[in-house]
mmCIF file of C-alpha atoms in Angstrom:
data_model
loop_
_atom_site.group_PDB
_atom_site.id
_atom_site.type_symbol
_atom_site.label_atom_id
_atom_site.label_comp_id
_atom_site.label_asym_id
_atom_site.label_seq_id
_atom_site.Cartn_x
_atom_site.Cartn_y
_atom_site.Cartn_z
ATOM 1 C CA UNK S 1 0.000 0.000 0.000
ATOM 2 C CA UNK S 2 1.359 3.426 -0.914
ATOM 3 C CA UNK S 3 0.231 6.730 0.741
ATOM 4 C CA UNK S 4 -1.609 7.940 -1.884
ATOM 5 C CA UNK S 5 -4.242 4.829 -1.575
ATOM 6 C CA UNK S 6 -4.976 6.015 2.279
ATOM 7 C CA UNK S 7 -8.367 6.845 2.787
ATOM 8 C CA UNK S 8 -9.581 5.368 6.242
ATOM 9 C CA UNK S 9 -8.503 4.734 9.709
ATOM 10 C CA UNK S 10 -8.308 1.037 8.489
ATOM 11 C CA UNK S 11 -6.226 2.100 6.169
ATOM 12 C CA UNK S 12 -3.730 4.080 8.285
ATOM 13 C CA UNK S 13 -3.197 1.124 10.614
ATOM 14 C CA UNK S 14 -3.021 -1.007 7.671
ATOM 15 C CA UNK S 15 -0.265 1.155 5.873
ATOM 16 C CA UNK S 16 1.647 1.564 9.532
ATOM 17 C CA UNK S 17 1.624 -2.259 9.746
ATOM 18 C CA UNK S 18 2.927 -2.631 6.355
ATOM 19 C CA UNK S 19 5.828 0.069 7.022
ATOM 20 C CA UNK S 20 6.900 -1.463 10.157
ATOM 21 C CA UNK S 21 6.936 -5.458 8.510
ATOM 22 C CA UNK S 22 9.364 -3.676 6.136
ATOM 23 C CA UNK S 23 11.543 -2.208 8.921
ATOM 24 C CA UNK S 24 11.527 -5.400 10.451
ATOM 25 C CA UNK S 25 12.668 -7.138 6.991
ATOM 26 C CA UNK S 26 15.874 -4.869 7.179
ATOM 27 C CA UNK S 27 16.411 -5.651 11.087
ATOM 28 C CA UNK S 28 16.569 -9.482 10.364
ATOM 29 C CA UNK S 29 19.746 -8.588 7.583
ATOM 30 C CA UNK S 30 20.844 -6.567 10.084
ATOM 31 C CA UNK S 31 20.514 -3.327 7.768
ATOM 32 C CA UNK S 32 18.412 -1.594 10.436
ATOM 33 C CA UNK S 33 17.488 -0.914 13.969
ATOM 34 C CA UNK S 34 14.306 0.992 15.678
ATOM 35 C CA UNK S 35 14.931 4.391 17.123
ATOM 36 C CA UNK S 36 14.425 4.050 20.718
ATOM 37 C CA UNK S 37 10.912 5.358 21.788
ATOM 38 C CA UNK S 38 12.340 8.652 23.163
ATOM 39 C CA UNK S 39 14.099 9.490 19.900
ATOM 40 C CA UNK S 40 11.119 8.969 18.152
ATOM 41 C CA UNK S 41 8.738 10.552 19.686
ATOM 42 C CA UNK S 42 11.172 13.664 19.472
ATOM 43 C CA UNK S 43 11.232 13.749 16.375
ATOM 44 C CA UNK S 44 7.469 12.965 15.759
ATOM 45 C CA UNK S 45 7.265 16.133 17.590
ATOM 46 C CA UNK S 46 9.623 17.980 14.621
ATOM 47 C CA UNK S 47 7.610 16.733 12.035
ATOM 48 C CA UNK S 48 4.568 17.736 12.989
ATOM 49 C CA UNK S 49 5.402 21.493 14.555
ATOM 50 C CA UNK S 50 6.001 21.693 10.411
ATOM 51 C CA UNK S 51 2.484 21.302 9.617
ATOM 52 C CA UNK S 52 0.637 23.309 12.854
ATOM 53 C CA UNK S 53 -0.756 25.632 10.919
ATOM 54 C CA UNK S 54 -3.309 22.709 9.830
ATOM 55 C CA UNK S 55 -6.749 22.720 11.153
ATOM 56 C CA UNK S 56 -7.476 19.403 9.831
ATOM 57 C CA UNK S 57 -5.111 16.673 9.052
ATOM 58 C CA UNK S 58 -5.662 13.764 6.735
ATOM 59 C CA UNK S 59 -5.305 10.146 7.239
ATOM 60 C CA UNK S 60 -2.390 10.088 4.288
ATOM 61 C CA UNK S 61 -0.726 13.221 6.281
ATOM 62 C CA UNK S 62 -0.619 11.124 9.531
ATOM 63 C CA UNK S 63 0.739 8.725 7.593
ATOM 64 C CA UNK S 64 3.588 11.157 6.623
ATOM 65 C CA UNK S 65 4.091 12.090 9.578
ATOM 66 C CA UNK S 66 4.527 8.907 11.230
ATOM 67 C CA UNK S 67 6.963 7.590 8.519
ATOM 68 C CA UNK S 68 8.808 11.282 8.424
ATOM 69 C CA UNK S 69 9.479 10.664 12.070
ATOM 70 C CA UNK S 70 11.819 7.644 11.867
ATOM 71 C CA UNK S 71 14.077 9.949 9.982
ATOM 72 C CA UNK S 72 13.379 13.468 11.135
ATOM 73 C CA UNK S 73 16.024 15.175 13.677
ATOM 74 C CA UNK S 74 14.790 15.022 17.124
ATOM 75 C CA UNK S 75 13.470 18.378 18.491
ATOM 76 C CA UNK S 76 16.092 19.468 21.034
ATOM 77 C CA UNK S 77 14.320 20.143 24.478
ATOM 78 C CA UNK S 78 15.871 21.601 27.970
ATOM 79 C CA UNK S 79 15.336 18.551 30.207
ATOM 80 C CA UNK S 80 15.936 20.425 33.299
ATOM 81 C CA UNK S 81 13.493 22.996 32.632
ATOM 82 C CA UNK S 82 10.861 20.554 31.848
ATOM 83 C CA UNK S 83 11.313 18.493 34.771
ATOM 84 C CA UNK S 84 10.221 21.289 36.913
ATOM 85 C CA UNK S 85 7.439 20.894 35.280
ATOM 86 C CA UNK S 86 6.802 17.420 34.622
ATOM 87 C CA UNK S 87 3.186 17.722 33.444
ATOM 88 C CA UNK S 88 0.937 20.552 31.632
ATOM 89 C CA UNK S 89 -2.709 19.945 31.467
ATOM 90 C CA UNK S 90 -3.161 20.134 27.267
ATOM 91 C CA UNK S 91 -6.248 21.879 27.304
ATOM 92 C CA UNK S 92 -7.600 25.491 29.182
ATOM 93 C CA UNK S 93 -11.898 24.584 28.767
ATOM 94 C CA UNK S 94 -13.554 22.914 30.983
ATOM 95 C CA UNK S 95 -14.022 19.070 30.176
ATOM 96 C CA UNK S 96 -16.694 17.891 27.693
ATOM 97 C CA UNK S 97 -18.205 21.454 26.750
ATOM 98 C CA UNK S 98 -18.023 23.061 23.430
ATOM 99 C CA UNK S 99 -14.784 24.866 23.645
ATOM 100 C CA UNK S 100 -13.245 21.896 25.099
ATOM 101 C CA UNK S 101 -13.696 19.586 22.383
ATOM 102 C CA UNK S 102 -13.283 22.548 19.715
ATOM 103 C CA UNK S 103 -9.671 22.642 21.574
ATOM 104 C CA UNK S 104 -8.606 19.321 21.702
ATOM 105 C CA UNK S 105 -9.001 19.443 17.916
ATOM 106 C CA UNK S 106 -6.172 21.793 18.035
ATOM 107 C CA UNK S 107 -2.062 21.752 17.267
ATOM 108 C CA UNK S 108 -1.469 23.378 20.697
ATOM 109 C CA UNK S 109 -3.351 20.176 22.326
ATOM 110 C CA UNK S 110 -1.377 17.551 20.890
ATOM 111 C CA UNK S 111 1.598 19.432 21.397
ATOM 112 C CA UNK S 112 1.054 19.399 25.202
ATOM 113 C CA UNK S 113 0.078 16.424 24.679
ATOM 114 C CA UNK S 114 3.126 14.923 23.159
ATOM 115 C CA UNK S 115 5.279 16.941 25.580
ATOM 116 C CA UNK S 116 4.404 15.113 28.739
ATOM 117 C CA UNK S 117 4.760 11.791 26.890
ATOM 118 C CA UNK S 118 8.176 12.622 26.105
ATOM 119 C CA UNK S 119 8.690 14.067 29.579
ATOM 120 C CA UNK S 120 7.114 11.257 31.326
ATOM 121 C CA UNK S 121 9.022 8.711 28.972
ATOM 122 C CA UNK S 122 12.326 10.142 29.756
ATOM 123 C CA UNK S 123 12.083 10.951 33.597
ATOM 124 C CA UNK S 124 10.547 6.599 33.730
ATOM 125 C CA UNK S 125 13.566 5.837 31.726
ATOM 126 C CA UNK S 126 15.717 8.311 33.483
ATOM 127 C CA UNK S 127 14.939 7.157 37.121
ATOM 128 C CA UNK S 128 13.337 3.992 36.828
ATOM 129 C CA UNK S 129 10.257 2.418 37.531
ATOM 130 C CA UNK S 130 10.168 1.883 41.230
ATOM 131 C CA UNK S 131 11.598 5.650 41.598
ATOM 132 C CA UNK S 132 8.555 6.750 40.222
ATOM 133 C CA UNK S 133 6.439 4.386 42.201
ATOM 134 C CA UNK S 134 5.038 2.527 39.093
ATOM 135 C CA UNK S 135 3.017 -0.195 40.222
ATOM 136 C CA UNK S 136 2.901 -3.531 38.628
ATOM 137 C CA UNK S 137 -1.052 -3.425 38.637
ATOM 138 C CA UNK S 138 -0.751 0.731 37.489
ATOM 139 C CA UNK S 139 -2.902 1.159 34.113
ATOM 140 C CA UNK S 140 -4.326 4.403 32.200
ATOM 141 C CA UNK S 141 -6.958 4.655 35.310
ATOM 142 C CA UNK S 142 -4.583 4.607 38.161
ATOM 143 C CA UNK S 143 -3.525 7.946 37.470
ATOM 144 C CA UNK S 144 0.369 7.411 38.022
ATOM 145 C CA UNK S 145 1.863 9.626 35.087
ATOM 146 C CA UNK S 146 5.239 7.815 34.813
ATOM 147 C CA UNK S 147 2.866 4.489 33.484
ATOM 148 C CA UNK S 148 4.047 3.119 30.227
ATOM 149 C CA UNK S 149 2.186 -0.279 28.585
ATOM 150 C CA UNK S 150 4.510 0.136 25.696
ATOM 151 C CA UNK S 151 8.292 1.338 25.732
ATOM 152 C CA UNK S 152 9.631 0.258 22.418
ATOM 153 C CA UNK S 153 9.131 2.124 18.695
ATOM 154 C CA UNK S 154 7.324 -0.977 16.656
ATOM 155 C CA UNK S 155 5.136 -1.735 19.902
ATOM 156 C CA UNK S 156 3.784 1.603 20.401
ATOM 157 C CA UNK S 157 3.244 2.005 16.673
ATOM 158 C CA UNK S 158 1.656 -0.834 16.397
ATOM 159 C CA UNK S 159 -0.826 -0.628 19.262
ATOM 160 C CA UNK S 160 -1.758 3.158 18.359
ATOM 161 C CA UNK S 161 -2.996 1.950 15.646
ATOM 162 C CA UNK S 162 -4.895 -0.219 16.852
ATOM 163 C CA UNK S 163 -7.862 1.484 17.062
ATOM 164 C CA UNK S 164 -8.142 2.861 13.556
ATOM 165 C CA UNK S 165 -9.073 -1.022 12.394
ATOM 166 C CA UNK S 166 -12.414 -0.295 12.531
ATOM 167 C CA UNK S 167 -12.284 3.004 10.896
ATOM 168 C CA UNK S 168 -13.303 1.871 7.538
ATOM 169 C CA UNK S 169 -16.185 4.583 7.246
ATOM 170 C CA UNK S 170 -14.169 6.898 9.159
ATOM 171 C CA UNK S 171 -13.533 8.783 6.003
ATOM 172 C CA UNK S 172 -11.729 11.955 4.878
ATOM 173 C CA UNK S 173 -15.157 13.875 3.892
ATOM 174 C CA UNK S 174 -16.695 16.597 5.298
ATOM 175 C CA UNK S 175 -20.527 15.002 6.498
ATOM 176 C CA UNK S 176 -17.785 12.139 8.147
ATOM 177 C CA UNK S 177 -15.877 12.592 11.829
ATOM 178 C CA UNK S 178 -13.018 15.681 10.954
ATOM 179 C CA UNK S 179 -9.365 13.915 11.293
ATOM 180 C CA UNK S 180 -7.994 16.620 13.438
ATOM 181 C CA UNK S 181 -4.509 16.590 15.976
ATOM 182 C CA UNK S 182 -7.246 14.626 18.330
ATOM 183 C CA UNK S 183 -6.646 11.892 16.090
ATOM 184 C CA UNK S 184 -2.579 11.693 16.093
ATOM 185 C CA UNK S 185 -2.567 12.658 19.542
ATOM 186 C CA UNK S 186 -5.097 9.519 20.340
ATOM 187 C CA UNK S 187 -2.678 7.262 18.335
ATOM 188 C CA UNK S 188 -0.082 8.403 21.281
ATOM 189 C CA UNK S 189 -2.097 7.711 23.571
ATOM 190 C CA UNK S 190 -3.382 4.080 22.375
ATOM 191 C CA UNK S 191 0.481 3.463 21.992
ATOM 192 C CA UNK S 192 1.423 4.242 25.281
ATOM 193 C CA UNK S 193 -1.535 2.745 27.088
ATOM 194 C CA UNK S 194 -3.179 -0.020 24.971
ATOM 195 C CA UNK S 195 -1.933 -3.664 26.074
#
């Protein structure tokens, strides 16, 4: 499957599938190896700041932007600084009214958004686990910030996907759901989270 012949969620997982079978090809000869997590969600981050002007995004422009990011230079971030800080809520509305979910739709969301992953990434992989007080029974409803289902690239790619499967009327039209940043930022999210 090439970009171009993206139209639906079910595609998207279906193309990042594809793209990640071929990474793996070149990892048995030995041609190739995953950027770690971290690196790649840094540079997931550079790709995308390139198209935040967007208001919507397109299932083939995900696409790009997931594949841009295993090559992209990783955006350059003062750790310090953002430890003292270790989490920003992404959005100013209050929960499930209008503005919120007009918000969430937004570039500066996800880009909160993607910030504490890579914050909370780096301080679990940083300090460690126990550190942080990750449990062994900790999941997405515990609340601890430092929980991570999935730590490697092709995992987290793989389960963010996930959810898109069933996306095949999920189209790119405008009577059909909008793909927004909600959508890339839920991908993180499924990734992270999603056993």
């Amino acid at each position: 499957m090439n970009i171009e012949e993206i139209k639906t969620g079910a595609d998207l997982r279906q193309y990042t599938l594809e793209l990640l079978a071929k990474k793996d090809q070149k990892i048995a000869t030995g041609e190739y190896t995953y950027p770690t997590l971290l690196d790649y969600l840094l540079s997931l981050w550079t790709v995308a700041e390139q198209y935040k002007e967007n208001e919507l995004l397109t299932f083939q422009l995900i696409a790009k932007i997931l594949e841009q990011a295993f090559i992209a230079p990783k955006k350059q971030l003062d750790w310090k600084e953002l430890e003292k800080e270790p989490y920003v809520l992404p959005y100013d509305s209050k929960p499930n009214t209008p503005e919120f979910h007009n918000e969430v739709k937004k570039y500066p969301y996800f880009e909160k958004s993607i910030r504490n992953h890579v914050i909370s990434l780096k301080m679990l992989l940083t300090y460690g686990a126990e550190k942080l007080e990750v449990k062994p029974y900790d999941n997405i409803f515990t609340g601890n910030q430092y929980f991570w289902e999935n730590t490697n690239t092709e995992k987290f790619l793989e389960r963010g996907s996930y959810y898109l499967d069933g996306e095949d009327d999920w189209l790119d039209e405008d009577d059909k759901l909008p793909i927004t940043w909600f959508t890339l930022c839920s991908i993180l999210n499924y990734g992270r989270f999603e056993e």
